[in-house]
mmCIF file of C-alpha atoms in Angstrom:
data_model
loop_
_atom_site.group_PDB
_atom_site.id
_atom_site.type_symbol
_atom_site.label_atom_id
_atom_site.label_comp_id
_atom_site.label_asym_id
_atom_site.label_seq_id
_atom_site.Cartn_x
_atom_site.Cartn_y
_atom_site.Cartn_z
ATOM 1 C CA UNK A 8 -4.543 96.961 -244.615
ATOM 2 C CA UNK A 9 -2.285 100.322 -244.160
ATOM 3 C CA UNK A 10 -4.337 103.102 -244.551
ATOM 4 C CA UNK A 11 -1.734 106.454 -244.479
ATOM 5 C CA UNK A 12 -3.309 109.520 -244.099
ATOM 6 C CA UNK A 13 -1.091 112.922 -245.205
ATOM 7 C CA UNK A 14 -1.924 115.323 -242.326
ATOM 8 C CA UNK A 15 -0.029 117.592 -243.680
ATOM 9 C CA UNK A 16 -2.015 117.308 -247.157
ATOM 10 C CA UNK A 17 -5.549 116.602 -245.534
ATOM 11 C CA UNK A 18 -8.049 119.595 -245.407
ATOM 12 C CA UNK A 19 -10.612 118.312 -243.512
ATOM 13 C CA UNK A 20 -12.961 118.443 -246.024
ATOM 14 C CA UNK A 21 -14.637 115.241 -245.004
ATOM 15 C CA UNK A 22 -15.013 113.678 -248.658
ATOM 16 C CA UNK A 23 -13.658 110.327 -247.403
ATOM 17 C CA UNK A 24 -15.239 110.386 -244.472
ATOM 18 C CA UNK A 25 -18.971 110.470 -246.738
ATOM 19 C CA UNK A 26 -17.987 107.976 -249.443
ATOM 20 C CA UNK A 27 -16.249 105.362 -246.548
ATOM 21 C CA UNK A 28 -19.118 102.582 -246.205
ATOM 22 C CA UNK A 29 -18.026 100.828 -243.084
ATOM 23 C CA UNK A 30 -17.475 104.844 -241.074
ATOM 24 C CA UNK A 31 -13.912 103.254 -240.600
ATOM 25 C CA UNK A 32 -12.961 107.249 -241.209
ATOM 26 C CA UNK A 33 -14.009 109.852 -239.143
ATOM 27 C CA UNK A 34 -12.174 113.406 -238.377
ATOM 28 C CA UNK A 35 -10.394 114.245 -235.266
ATOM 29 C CA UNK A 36 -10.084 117.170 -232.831
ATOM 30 C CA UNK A 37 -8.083 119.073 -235.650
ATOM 31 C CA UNK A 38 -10.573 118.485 -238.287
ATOM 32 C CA UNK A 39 -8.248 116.209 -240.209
ATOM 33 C CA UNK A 40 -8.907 112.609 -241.296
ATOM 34 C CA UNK A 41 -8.431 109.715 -239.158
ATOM 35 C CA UNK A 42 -8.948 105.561 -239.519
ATOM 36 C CA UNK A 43 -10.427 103.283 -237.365
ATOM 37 C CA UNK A 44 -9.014 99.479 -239.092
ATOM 38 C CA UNK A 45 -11.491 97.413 -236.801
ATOM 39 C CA UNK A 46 -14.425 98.750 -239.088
ATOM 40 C CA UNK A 47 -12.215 98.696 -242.050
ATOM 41 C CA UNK A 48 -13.178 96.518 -245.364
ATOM 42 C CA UNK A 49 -10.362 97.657 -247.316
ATOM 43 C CA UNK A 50 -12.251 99.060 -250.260
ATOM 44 C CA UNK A 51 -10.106 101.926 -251.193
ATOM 45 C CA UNK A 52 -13.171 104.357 -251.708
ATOM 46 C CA UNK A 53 -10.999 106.894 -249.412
ATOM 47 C CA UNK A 54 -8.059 106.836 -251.834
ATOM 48 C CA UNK A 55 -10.193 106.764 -254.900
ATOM 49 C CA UNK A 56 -12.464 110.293 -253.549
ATOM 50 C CA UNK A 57 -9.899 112.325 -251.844
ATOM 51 C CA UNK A 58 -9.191 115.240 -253.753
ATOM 52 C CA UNK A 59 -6.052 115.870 -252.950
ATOM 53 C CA UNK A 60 -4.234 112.450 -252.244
ATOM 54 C CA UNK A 61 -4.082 112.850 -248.522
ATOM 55 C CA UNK A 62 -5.256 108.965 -248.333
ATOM 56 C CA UNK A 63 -3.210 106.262 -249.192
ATOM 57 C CA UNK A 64 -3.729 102.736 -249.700
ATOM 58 C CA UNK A 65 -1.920 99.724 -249.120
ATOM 59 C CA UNK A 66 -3.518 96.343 -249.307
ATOM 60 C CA UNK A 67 -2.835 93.396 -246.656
ATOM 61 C CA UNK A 68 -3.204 89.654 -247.443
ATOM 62 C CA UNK A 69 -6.948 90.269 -246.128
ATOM 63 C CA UNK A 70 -7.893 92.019 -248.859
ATOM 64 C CA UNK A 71 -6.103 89.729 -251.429
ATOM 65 C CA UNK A 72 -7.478 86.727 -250.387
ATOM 66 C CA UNK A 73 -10.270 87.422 -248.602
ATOM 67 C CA UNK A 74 -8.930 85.747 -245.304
ATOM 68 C CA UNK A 75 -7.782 87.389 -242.241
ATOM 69 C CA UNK A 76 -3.514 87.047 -242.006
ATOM 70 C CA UNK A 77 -2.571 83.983 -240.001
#
């Protein structure tokens, strides 16, 4: 899964960072949104709740199939 945070368009306002349910996002030093794709269940949930469409979404085969990528 490619999860592309905007840095330039994030706020830091922590919205995806509440509704994530694995805590694959946290913020940074900077305040601004960062992933971590080990905790990652490709949900989307960031995408769906940021308010201003810092977070992107791109699913991987994982996520279509349900099977890690060989």
């Amino acid at each position: 899964m490619m999860v592309n945070i905007n840095r330039q368009w994030c706020k830091g306002c922590g919205i995806c960072v509440a509704f994530c349910p694995k805590k694959a996002l946290s913020l940074d030093d900077e305040g601004k949104a960062c992933h971590n794709p080990e905790l990652c269940v490709e949900c989307g949930m960031c995408e769906q709740y940021c308010p201003d469409l810092a977070v992107s979404v791109e699913k991987t085969a994982k996520a279509k199939t349900g099977k890690e990528a060989a």
